[in-house]
Amino acid sequence: MSNPLFYVGDGELAPVSAGATVVVSGAEARHAAQVMRLSPGERVDVADGSGRRVSGTVHSAAPDRLEVTAETVHDEPAPHPELVLVQALAKGDRDLLAIQTATELGFDAVHPWQAERSIVRWKGDKAAKAVTKWEAALLSASKQARRARVPRTEKVLDGVGVASVCGPGSLVLVLHEDARQSLGEAVAEAGMLTGGAVERIVLVVGPEGGISPAETAALSEAGGRPVLLGRHVLRSSTAGPAAVAVLQQLLGRFGPRT
């Protein structure tokens, strides 16, 4: 069974080497002491969210301070290409469900997208609170999945502005039920199965009402490729994670831990 994972701030593990003491504080320490009731000698992992993972044993556990004796330090390289999800805002927290599941499946960054047909709208203070909620969901899902890297929340996109994700080094795949090319065919055509030079693969997922004609046109004109994920129409909460899983398999990333 994998070790429970706790997070510290970005960069806090940079000076850590075997034998050093790592201190976890705040909510993470309270969870370790009061919820998990960890005791000295139990094995845990500590990560900084940017790829560095320390494995060790609990030295002491208190509600405000968890001390871990480091045994091994491992830096997990950033995936190449990285997988970026453009997730349209959706009602009933289906957008949150999408990014949580995609986190477990291994994507790297997400753009919230207020599409033309999104029922949910982010305005004013609501936008800032919503972004905070998304970031908390990403952190929680990363912890459950034992990820050393927490996906990033990128800038919020609006309407046809979604086309800004297209550009050099990006393979932009727009999930669309009217597409004629499959996701797998598009990836193979781009040379990704034979070490292509693409820096990132961007998956664009529309809202419940679908991607508007104007948005579809803007994406296509900018270089986005409409692709079909399968014969069935998936919900906004399902399409992104399903596509991430397919890509991970195509790229050979689903396999034993190293």
XYZ file of N, CA and C in Angstrom:
774
model
N 0.844 -1.193 0.000
C 0.000 0.000 0.000
C 0.878 1.242 0.000
N 0.508 2.251 -0.767
C 1.300 3.479 -0.843
C 1.201 4.270 0.461
N 2.213 5.078 0.713
C 2.237 5.900 1.919
C 1.242 7.049 1.807
N 0.648 7.477 2.931
C -0.164 8.698 2.887
C 0.736 9.867 2.514
N 0.164 10.851 1.832
C 0.938 11.976 1.326
C 0.479 13.287 1.958
N 1.446 14.140 2.274
C 1.155 15.463 2.809
C 1.975 16.485 2.032
N 1.417 17.700 1.932
C 2.067 18.734 1.142
C 2.655 19.841 2.011
N 3.778 20.363 1.530
C 4.357 21.591 2.079
C 4.405 22.601 0.936
N 4.838 23.808 1.218
C 4.872 24.841 0.194
C 5.893 24.581 -0.898
N 5.648 25.159 -2.052
C 6.548 25.014 -3.189
C 7.949 25.492 -2.812
N 8.937 24.639 -3.021
C 10.323 24.986 -2.738
C 10.804 24.632 -1.344
N 9.907 24.273 -0.444
C 10.310 23.987 0.933
C 11.166 22.731 1.056
N 11.061 21.841 0.074
C 11.840 20.602 0.142
C 13.175 20.707 -0.588
N 13.461 21.852 -1.183
C 14.695 22.008 -1.966
C 15.959 21.654 -1.184
N 16.106 22.080 0.077
C 17.346 21.776 0.792
C 17.363 20.419 1.492
N 16.290 19.644 1.372
C 16.167 18.405 2.137
C 17.004 17.284 1.525
N 17.695 16.531 2.385
C 18.431 15.339 1.981
C 18.139 14.244 2.999
N 18.581 13.025 2.709
C 18.326 11.897 3.606
C 18.860 12.204 5.001
N 18.028 11.924 6.007
C 18.401 12.168 7.393
C 17.885 13.469 7.949
N 17.471 14.369 7.091
C 16.959 15.660 7.545
C 15.551 15.521 8.103
N 15.120 16.521 8.863
C 13.772 16.544 9.406
C 12.911 17.482 8.570
N 11.776 16.967 8.110
C 10.826 17.764 7.343
C 9.661 18.118 8.256
N 9.279 19.385 8.275
C 8.187 19.836 9.132
C 6.971 20.169 8.280
N 5.844 19.550 8.621
C 4.566 19.824 7.969
C 3.687 20.530 8.994
N 3.068 21.635 8.589
C 2.262 22.402 9.536
C 0.875 22.668 8.985
N 0.106 23.499 9.714
C -1.219 23.903 9.253
C -2.214 22.763 9.157
N -3.093 22.876 8.162
C -4.166 21.900 7.992
C -3.633 20.504 7.727
N -2.500 20.408 7.033
C -1.925 19.092 6.745
C -1.504 18.384 8.040
N -0.894 19.136 8.966
C -0.483 18.548 10.238
C -1.698 18.126 11.059
N -2.728 18.975 11.064
C -3.944 18.627 11.817
C -4.581 17.352 11.261
N -4.602 17.231 9.946
C -5.187 16.028 9.339
C -4.383 14.792 9.739
N -3.072 14.920 9.739
C -2.218 13.781 10.089
C -2.409 13.346 11.540
N -2.494 14.323 12.443
C -2.560 14.014 13.871
C -3.960 13.680 14.348
N -4.962 14.460 13.891
C -6.301 14.318 14.452
C -7.217 13.406 13.637
N -7.022 13.340 12.334
C -7.875 12.487 11.499
C -7.232 11.134 11.270
N -5.979 11.135 10.813
C -5.304 9.869 10.528
C -4.669 9.267 11.782
N -4.489 10.110 12.802
C -3.901 9.664 14.072
C -2.571 8.936 13.869
N -1.709 9.563 13.078
C -0.400 8.974 12.823
C 0.447 9.008 14.094
N 1.321 8.041 14.223
C 2.188 7.961 15.390
C 3.631 7.740 14.939
N 4.601 8.002 15.826
C 6.008 7.839 15.462
C 6.296 6.452 14.881
N 7.108 6.445 13.838
C 7.496 5.187 13.198
C 6.709 4.857 11.944
N 5.545 5.497 11.761
C 4.745 5.210 10.566
C 5.351 5.907 9.356
N 5.225 5.269 8.203
C 5.818 5.788 6.975
C 4.856 6.749 6.269
N 5.409 7.844 5.764
C 4.618 8.836 5.033
C 5.462 9.404 3.900
N 4.806 10.083 2.981
C 5.480 10.858 1.948
C 5.133 12.326 2.148
N 6.056 13.194 1.787
C 5.820 14.640 1.801
C 6.236 15.173 0.435
N 5.395 15.992 -0.184
C 5.697 16.553 -1.506
C 5.494 18.059 -1.497
N 6.125 18.717 -2.479
C 6.008 20.179 -2.552
C 5.071 20.633 -3.663
N 4.433 19.673 -4.357
C 3.499 20.005 -5.418
C 4.152 20.287 -6.749
N 5.492 20.342 -6.778
C 6.209 20.646 -8.019
C 7.125 19.518 -8.463
N 6.985 18.353 -7.838
C 7.729 17.189 -8.297
C 8.675 16.554 -7.303
N 9.021 17.246 -6.222
C 9.937 16.648 -5.241
C 9.131 15.897 -4.185
N 9.539 14.656 -3.953
C 8.861 13.795 -2.976
C 9.887 13.258 -1.980
N 9.555 13.379 -0.713
C 10.381 12.833 0.365
C 9.620 11.699 1.016
N 10.253 10.542 1.135
C 9.663 9.413 1.854
C 10.422 9.236 3.165
N 9.683 8.999 4.241
C 10.345 8.845 5.525
C 9.404 8.324 6.586
N 9.799 8.502 7.829
C 8.993 8.024 8.951
C 8.641 9.189 9.874
N 7.487 9.052 10.505
C 7.027 10.081 11.436
C 7.918 10.078 12.674
N 8.449 11.254 13.011
C 9.217 11.401 14.248
C 8.296 11.825 15.375
N 7.392 12.786 15.086
C 6.407 13.218 16.074
C 5.218 13.804 15.334
N 4.039 13.703 15.957
C 2.818 14.209 15.327
C 1.993 14.968 16.352
N 1.772 16.249 16.080
C 0.929 17.098 16.922
C -0.009 17.860 15.996
N -1.117 18.370 16.522
C -2.096 19.068 15.669
C -1.527 20.234 14.875
N -0.428 20.820 15.354
C 0.129 21.974 14.650
C 1.492 21.696 14.008
N 1.974 20.442 14.132
C 3.330 20.171 13.630
C 3.558 18.662 13.469
N 3.834 18.275 12.239
C 4.194 16.889 11.934
C 5.663 16.882 11.529
N 6.469 16.112 12.249
C 7.889 16.020 11.924
C 8.176 14.660 11.306
N 8.849 14.691 10.150
C 9.147 13.476 9.401
C 10.651 13.390 9.165
N 11.223 12.239 9.455
C 12.639 12.007 9.186
C 12.779 11.479 7.761
N 13.452 12.245 6.920
C 13.580 11.880 5.511
C 14.505 10.675 5.334
N 14.058 9.732 4.513
C 14.888 8.571 4.181
C 15.339 8.609 2.724
N 14.416 8.956 1.831
C 14.774 9.089 0.418
C 14.155 10.364 -0.138
N 14.840 10.942 -1.118
C 14.351 12.142 -1.796
C 14.339 11.853 -3.297
N 13.202 12.098 -3.918
C 13.060 11.771 -5.344
C 12.431 12.942 -6.087
N 13.020 13.312 -7.215
C 12.472 14.375 -8.060
C 11.812 13.743 -9.280
N 10.500 13.954 -9.392
C 9.764 13.419 -10.520
C 9.781 14.443 -11.656
N 10.326 14.076 -12.819
C 10.412 15.041 -13.920
C 9.032 15.444 -14.425
N 8.954 16.647 -14.963
C 7.693 17.102 -15.550
C 7.384 16.268 -16.780
N 6.141 15.843 -16.960
C 5.775 15.030 -18.118
C 6.008 15.785 -19.426
N 6.354 15.049 -20.453
C 6.532 15.647 -21.775
C 5.932 14.711 -22.820
N 4.949 15.175 -23.575
C 4.340 16.508 -23.499
C 3.416 16.610 -22.290
N 3.149 17.826 -21.863
C 2.202 17.990 -20.774
C 0.783 17.954 -21.335
N -0.138 17.538 -20.473
C -1.543 17.432 -20.865
C -2.320 18.563 -20.203
N -2.949 19.386 -21.031
C -3.685 20.553 -20.544
C -5.158 20.384 -20.895
N -6.010 20.641 -19.925
C -7.452 20.532 -20.126
C -8.080 21.920 -20.130
N -8.862 22.205 -21.155
C -9.702 23.399 -21.171
C -11.106 22.923 -20.832
N -11.553 23.214 -19.628
C -12.821 22.680 -19.135
C -13.870 23.783 -19.057
N -14.919 23.641 -19.854
C -16.010 24.615 -19.813
C -16.727 24.562 -18.469
N -17.152 25.720 -17.994
C -17.926 25.779 -16.758
C -19.237 25.038 -16.963
N -19.638 24.274 -15.963
C -20.848 23.461 -16.074
C -21.619 23.508 -14.771
N -22.915 23.306 -14.861
C -23.765 23.375 -13.681
C -23.602 22.123 -12.821
N -24.092 22.236 -11.584
C -24.069 21.089 -10.677
C -22.684 20.610 -10.315
N -21.687 21.499 -10.372
C -20.296 21.144 -10.050
C -19.745 20.035 -10.940
N -20.326 19.884 -12.135
C -19.791 18.864 -13.042
C -18.407 19.243 -13.542
N -18.113 20.536 -13.601
C -16.770 20.951 -13.980
C -15.757 20.560 -12.907
N -16.141 20.715 -11.643
C -15.271 20.291 -10.547
C -15.028 18.792 -10.582
N -16.075 18.031 -10.840
C -15.934 16.578 -10.933
C -14.966 16.212 -12.047
N -15.060 16.939 -13.163
C -14.182 16.668 -14.304
C -12.721 16.874 -13.942
N -12.401 17.993 -13.293
C -10.989 18.263 -13.014
C -10.447 17.377 -11.896
N -11.311 16.990 -10.958
C -10.867 16.066 -9.914
C -10.506 14.710 -10.518
N -11.361 14.197 -11.387
C -11.103 12.893 -11.999
C -9.904 12.969 -12.929
N -9.790 14.055 -13.690
C -8.647 14.217 -14.584
C -7.337 14.295 -13.798
N -7.383 14.864 -12.593
C -6.199 14.910 -11.731
C -5.757 13.500 -11.369
N -6.692 12.662 -11.007
C -6.362 11.283 -10.659
C -5.765 10.538 -11.846
N -6.184 10.924 -13.055
C -5.719 10.252 -14.264
C -4.427 10.845 -14.818
N -4.000 11.996 -14.292
C -2.670 12.467 -14.608
C -2.509 13.655 -15.520
N -3.466 14.586 -15.571
C -3.245 15.761 -16.404
C -2.428 16.793 -15.629
N -1.980 17.864 -16.321
C -0.992 18.755 -15.735
C -1.463 20.181 -15.478
N -2.469 20.654 -16.206
C -2.939 22.027 -16.032
C -4.352 22.149 -16.580
N -5.078 23.166 -16.078
C -6.459 23.356 -16.531
C -6.761 24.836 -16.728
N -7.465 25.130 -17.808
C -8.026 26.464 -18.038
C -9.532 26.397 -17.786
N -10.061 27.103 -16.804
C -11.524 27.230 -16.718
C -12.000 28.025 -17.943
N -13.099 27.575 -18.552
C -13.571 28.232 -19.769
C -15.040 28.611 -19.626
N -15.294 29.913 -19.625
C -16.671 30.410 -19.621
C -17.136 30.472 -21.076
N -17.607 29.327 -21.563
C -18.001 29.221 -22.965
C -19.308 29.965 -23.212
N -19.590 30.211 -24.487
C -20.802 30.952 -24.830
C -22.063 30.246 -24.327
N -22.034 28.923 -24.299
C -23.208 28.165 -23.881
C -23.119 27.646 -22.446
N -22.129 28.115 -21.700
C -22.041 27.729 -20.292
C -23.190 28.358 -19.521
N -23.899 27.550 -18.762
C -24.977 28.070 -17.928
C -24.406 28.798 -16.715
N -23.334 28.231 -16.146
C -22.655 28.853 -15.011
C -21.835 30.040 -15.515
N -21.919 31.175 -14.808
C -21.152 32.366 -15.165
C -20.329 32.823 -13.963
N -19.076 33.171 -14.218
C -18.207 33.693 -13.170
C -18.078 35.200 -13.350
N -18.497 35.972 -12.357
C -18.406 37.416 -12.435
C -17.942 37.993 -11.101
N -17.103 39.019 -11.186
C -16.670 39.736 -9.993
C -16.037 38.843 -8.953
N -16.457 39.027 -7.695
C -15.899 38.257 -6.582
C -16.148 36.768 -6.752
N -17.228 36.415 -7.432
C -17.562 35.011 -7.632
C -16.459 34.291 -8.405
N -15.837 34.989 -9.339
C -14.783 34.385 -10.152
C -13.584 34.000 -9.288
N -13.160 34.917 -8.421
C -12.002 34.645 -7.567
C -12.285 33.486 -6.621
N -13.487 33.457 -6.060
C -13.857 32.366 -5.156
C -13.926 31.045 -5.904
N -14.419 31.081 -7.134
C -14.528 29.850 -7.918
C -13.153 29.294 -8.259
N -12.210 30.170 -8.614
C -10.852 29.717 -8.921
C -10.228 29.074 -7.686
N -10.439 29.691 -6.519
C -9.928 29.129 -5.267
C -10.522 27.743 -5.025
N -11.801 27.585 -5.335
C -12.469 26.298 -5.158
C -11.878 25.248 -6.094
N -11.593 25.640 -7.323
C -10.971 24.720 -8.277
C -9.580 24.300 -7.787
N -8.808 25.265 -7.292
C -7.454 24.954 -6.825
C -7.494 24.004 -5.636
N -8.467 24.188 -4.742
C -8.615 23.284 -3.603
C -8.987 21.882 -4.071
N -9.833 21.801 -5.101
C -10.229 20.498 -5.639
C -9.043 19.784 -6.266
N -8.204 20.531 -6.972
C -7.007 19.945 -7.580
C -6.050 19.419 -6.510
N -5.881 20.186 -5.440
C -4.987 19.773 -4.360
C -5.511 18.520 -3.671
N -6.810 18.498 -3.372
C -7.407 17.354 -2.698
C -7.289 16.086 -3.547
N -7.581 16.208 -4.843
C -7.505 15.044 -5.724
C -6.062 14.579 -5.897
N -5.113 15.523 -5.929
C -3.701 15.166 -6.050
C -3.236 14.380 -4.830
N -3.715 14.812 -3.663
C -3.347 14.132 -2.425
C -3.894 12.710 -2.412
N -5.141 12.549 -2.837
C -5.743 11.220 -2.893
C -4.989 10.320 -3.857
N -4.520 10.905 -4.970
C -3.834 10.122 -5.991
C -2.341 9.964 -5.704
N -1.859 10.550 -4.611
C -0.447 10.474 -4.210
C 0.465 11.120 -5.254
N 0.037 12.253 -5.788
C 0.807 12.946 -6.811
C 1.828 13.897 -6.205
N 3.054 13.857 -6.703
C 4.069 14.811 -6.260
C 3.893 16.151 -6.958
N 3.206 16.146 -8.115
C 2.929 17.372 -8.865
C 1.438 17.665 -8.830
N 1.075 18.863 -8.415
C -0.319 19.294 -8.387
C -0.602 20.063 -9.669
N -1.662 19.735 -10.403
C -1.973 20.467 -11.636
C -2.152 21.967 -11.388
N -1.756 22.746 -12.378
C -1.873 24.206 -12.297
C -3.245 24.655 -12.775
N -3.733 25.745 -12.187
C -4.919 26.424 -12.709
C -4.443 27.607 -13.526
N -4.691 27.567 -14.842
C -4.255 28.627 -15.733
C -5.346 29.698 -15.846
N -5.115 30.710 -16.668
C -6.039 31.832 -16.768
C -7.422 31.392 -17.246
N -8.438 32.096 -16.786
C -9.817 31.823 -17.183
C -10.023 32.330 -18.608
N -10.595 31.483 -19.451
C -10.857 31.837 -20.843
C -12.330 32.189 -21.016
N -12.616 33.012 -22.018
C -13.984 33.454 -22.226
C -14.357 33.348 -23.705
N -15.466 32.669 -24.001
C -15.988 32.591 -25.361
C -14.967 32.174 -26.397
N -14.908 32.937 -27.515
C -13.985 32.604 -28.592
C -12.534 32.834 -28.183
N -12.309 33.455 -27.034
C -10.953 33.624 -26.519
C -10.264 32.314 -26.239
N -11.024 31.238 -26.253
C -10.450 29.906 -26.038
C -9.401 29.594 -27.098
N -9.495 30.226 -28.257
C -8.541 29.961 -29.340
C -7.121 30.368 -28.968
N -6.962 31.120 -27.887
C -5.625 31.548 -27.467
C -4.760 30.376 -27.012
N -5.367 29.215 -26.757
C -4.574 28.056 -26.341
C -3.829 27.449 -27.520
N -4.202 27.826 -28.730
C -3.519 27.323 -29.919
C -2.228 28.115 -30.121
N -1.239 27.474 -30.696
C 0.013 28.173 -30.944
C 1.145 27.204 -31.140
N 2.351 27.692 -31.378
C 3.511 26.834 -31.599
C 3.729 25.870 -30.438
N 4.004 24.630 -30.764
C 4.286 23.630 -29.741
C 3.067 22.988 -29.132
N 1.871 23.402 -29.548
C 0.640 22.869 -28.966
C -0.150 22.059 -29.986
N -0.602 20.905 -29.569
C -1.555 20.109 -30.343
C -2.890 20.262 -29.638
N -3.806 21.003 -30.240
C -5.084 21.322 -29.615
C -6.163 20.413 -30.197
N -6.739 19.588 -29.348
C -7.759 18.622 -29.745
C -9.098 19.058 -29.164
N -10.035 19.358 -30.026
C -11.346 19.857 -29.623
C -12.340 18.696 -29.674
N -12.810 18.261 -28.524
C -13.748 17.139 -28.480
C -15.099 17.597 -29.018
N -15.523 16.992 -30.133
C -16.738 17.442 -30.799
C -17.445 16.246 -31.424
N -18.747 16.133 -31.172
C -19.485 14.966 -31.652
C -19.615 14.906 -33.175
N -19.396 16.029 -33.867
C -19.497 16.037 -35.326
C -18.147 15.816 -36.013
N -17.086 15.627 -35.234
C -15.759 15.423 -35.822
C -15.711 14.099 -36.585
N -14.820 14.034 -37.553
C -14.675 12.817 -38.351
C -13.397 12.056 -38.018
N -12.450 12.739 -37.409
C -11.194 12.093 -37.038
C -11.220 11.724 -35.560
N -10.729 10.529 -35.235
C -10.705 10.101 -33.836
C -9.537 10.760 -33.113
N -9.619 10.800 -31.814
C -8.546 11.353 -31.003
C -7.253 10.604 -31.271
N -7.319 9.289 -31.310
C -6.127 8.476 -31.550
C -5.496 8.751 -32.899
N -6.318 8.937 -33.917
C -5.802 9.239 -35.254
C -5.089 10.585 -35.280
N -5.670 11.571 -34.596
C -5.061 12.901 -34.559
C -3.718 12.877 -33.852
N -3.629 12.121 -32.776
C -2.372 12.022 -32.034
C -1.307 11.329 -32.879
N -1.699 10.251 -33.563
C -0.749 9.534 -34.417
C -0.294 10.401 -35.578
N -1.222 11.141 -36.176
C -0.904 12.008 -37.312
C 0.073 13.100 -36.916
N -0.016 13.556 -35.662
C 0.890 14.598 -35.173
C 2.259 14.048 -34.796
N 2.435 12.724 -34.920
C 3.718 12.111 -34.622
C 3.976 11.865 -33.159
N 2.940 11.990 -32.330
C 3.141 11.847 -30.886
C 3.472 10.427 -30.457
N 3.129 9.437 -31.270
C 3.397 8.050 -30.884
C 4.804 7.633 -31.280
N 5.516 8.515 -31.976
C 6.887 8.216 -32.402
C 7.842 9.328 -31.979
N 7.499 9.974 -30.857
C 8.386 11.000 -30.312
C 8.286 12.352 -30.969
N 7.085 12.788 -31.308
C 6.886 14.086 -31.946
C 7.355 15.240 -31.072
N 7.501 16.418 -31.698
C 8.074 17.580 -31.011
C 7.036 18.433 -30.295
N 5.818 17.984 -30.166
C 4.777 18.753 -29.491
C 5.117 18.931 -28.016
N 4.996 20.157 -27.523
C 5.301 20.448 -26.120
C 4.118 20.168 -25.204
N 2.906 20.367 -25.715
C 1.710 20.156 -24.894
C 0.554 19.706 -25.779
N -0.272 18.866 -25.192
C -1.511 18.445 -25.841
C -2.647 19.080 -25.063
N -3.459 19.863 -25.745
C -4.555 20.605 -25.107
C -5.878 19.966 -25.505
N -6.670 19.593 -24.523
C -7.995 19.017 -24.748
C -9.047 20.067 -24.437
N -9.903 20.350 -25.397
C -10.951 21.360 -25.203
C -12.288 20.660 -25.042
N -12.933 20.886 -23.896
C -14.212 20.250 -23.579
C -15.279 21.325 -23.402
N -16.345 21.233 -24.152
C -17.409 22.222 -24.102
C -18.395 21.992 -22.969
N -19.365 22.909 -22.822
C -20.385 22.803 -21.769
C -21.519 21.875 -22.190
N -22.573 21.824 -21.360
C -23.696 20.928 -21.635
C -24.326 21.181 -23.004
N -24.402 22.438 -23.413
C -25.019 22.767 -24.692
C -24.093 22.657 -25.882
N -22.853 22.246 -25.636
C -21.902 22.084 -26.712
C -21.129 23.353 -27.029
N -20.103 23.216 -27.844
C -19.285 24.339 -28.273
C -20.029 25.074 -29.382
N -20.104 26.383 -29.292
C -20.854 27.159 -30.280
C -20.143 27.152 -31.635
N -20.874 27.417 -32.734
C -20.244 27.497 -34.062
C -19.118 28.519 -34.104
N -19.307 29.669 -33.444
C -18.271 30.701 -33.451
C -17.005 30.211 -32.752
N -17.168 29.523 -31.640
C -16.015 29.004 -30.905
C -15.326 27.900 -31.704
N -16.120 27.043 -32.328
C -15.554 25.975 -33.144
C -14.739 26.554 -34.294
N -15.290 27.585 -34.927
C -14.597 28.224 -36.044
C -13.299 28.883 -35.587
N -13.358 29.570 -34.450
C -12.166 30.253 -33.931
C -11.060 29.247 -33.618
N -11.427 28.142 -33.018
C -10.438 27.110 -32.688
C -9.854 26.494 -33.954
N -10.695 26.192 -34.917
C -10.226 25.578 -36.159
C -9.305 26.515 -36.926
N -9.672 27.788 -36.996
C -8.856 28.767 -37.710
C -7.493 28.955 -37.047
N -7.441 28.749 -35.727
C -6.188 28.909 -34.991
C -5.339 27.636 -34.999
N -5.893 26.537 -35.569
C -5.121 25.300 -35.649
C -5.644 24.158 -34.805
N -6.749 24.372 -34.074
C -7.341 23.293 -33.294
C -7.932 22.217 -34.192
N -7.899 20.978 -33.727
C -8.410 19.851 -34.514
C -9.643 19.250 -33.837
N -10.791 19.299 -34.482
C -11.962 18.621 -33.923
C -11.706 17.107 -33.930
N -11.958 16.444 -32.824
C -11.737 14.996 -32.737
C -12.928 14.326 -32.058
N -13.084 13.072 -32.393
C -14.168 12.270 -31.844
C -13.586 11.309 -30.823
N -14.176 11.271 -29.645
C -13.675 10.392 -28.591
C -14.276 8.995 -28.686
N -15.493 8.906 -29.182
C -16.142 7.601 -29.303
C -17.502 7.759 -29.938
N -18.235 6.678 -30.020
C -19.522 6.732 -30.703
C -20.626 7.340 -29.845
N -20.372 7.466 -28.531
C -21.391 8.017 -27.640
C -21.058 9.458 -27.252
N -22.081 10.231 -26.957
C -21.906 11.609 -26.504
C -21.732 11.597 -24.988
N -20.599 12.101 -24.526
C -20.299 12.094 -23.099
C -20.680 13.415 -22.444
N -20.944 13.355 -21.156
C -21.224 14.568 -20.399
C -19.956 15.401 -20.276
N -20.156 16.676 -19.972
C -19.021 17.574 -19.784
C -18.119 17.096 -18.653
N -18.695 16.437 -17.672
C -17.915 15.938 -16.539
C -17.134 14.676 -16.867
N -17.485 14.012 -17.969
C -16.887 12.727 -18.323
C -15.894 12.836 -19.466
N -16.166 13.721 -20.418
C -15.383 13.768 -21.646
C -13.899 14.043 -21.396
N -13.591 15.049 -20.590
C -12.196 15.388 -20.338
C -11.413 14.254 -19.701
N -11.889 13.703 -18.567
C -11.175 12.591 -17.958
C -11.023 11.387 -18.888
N -12.074 11.096 -19.675
C -11.988 9.966 -20.604
C -10.887 10.216 -21.627
N -10.810 11.435 -22.144
C -9.785 11.767 -23.126
C -8.387 11.716 -22.509
N -8.256 12.183 -21.275
C -6.965 12.112 -20.585
C -6.526 10.661 -20.440
N -7.446 9.788 -20.064
C -7.118 8.371 -19.910
C -6.668 7.763 -21.233
N -7.363 8.092 -22.320
C -6.982 7.582 -23.636
C -5.580 8.056 -24.008
N -5.310 9.340 -23.798
C -3.994 9.887 -24.118
C -2.891 9.240 -23.287
N -3.145 9.046 -22.012
C -2.142 8.423 -21.157
C -1.796 7.014 -21.651
N -2.799 6.286 -22.105
C -2.558 4.953 -22.638
C -1.777 5.027 -23.953
N -2.172 5.946 -24.832
C -1.487 6.085 -26.117
C -0.024 6.488 -25.936
N 0.242 7.305 -24.927
C 1.601 7.778 -24.674
C 2.413 6.801 -23.831
N 1.811 5.676 -23.466
C 2.531 4.655 -22.719
C 2.791 4.986 -21.272
N 1.925 5.826 -20.682
C 2.150 6.255 -19.310
C 1.407 5.427 -18.269
N 0.539 4.572 -18.691
C -0.154 3.702 -17.751
C 0.663 2.428 -17.608
N 1.351 2.322 -16.504
C 2.191 1.152 -16.282
C 2.667 1.128 -14.841
N 3.604 0.241 -14.503
C 4.102 0.120 -13.128
C 4.722 1.414 -12.660
N 4.652 1.670 -11.357
C 5.330 2.815 -10.772
C 6.822 2.621 -10.858
N 7.543 3.724 -11.046
C 8.991 3.643 -11.074
C 9.599 4.384 -9.898
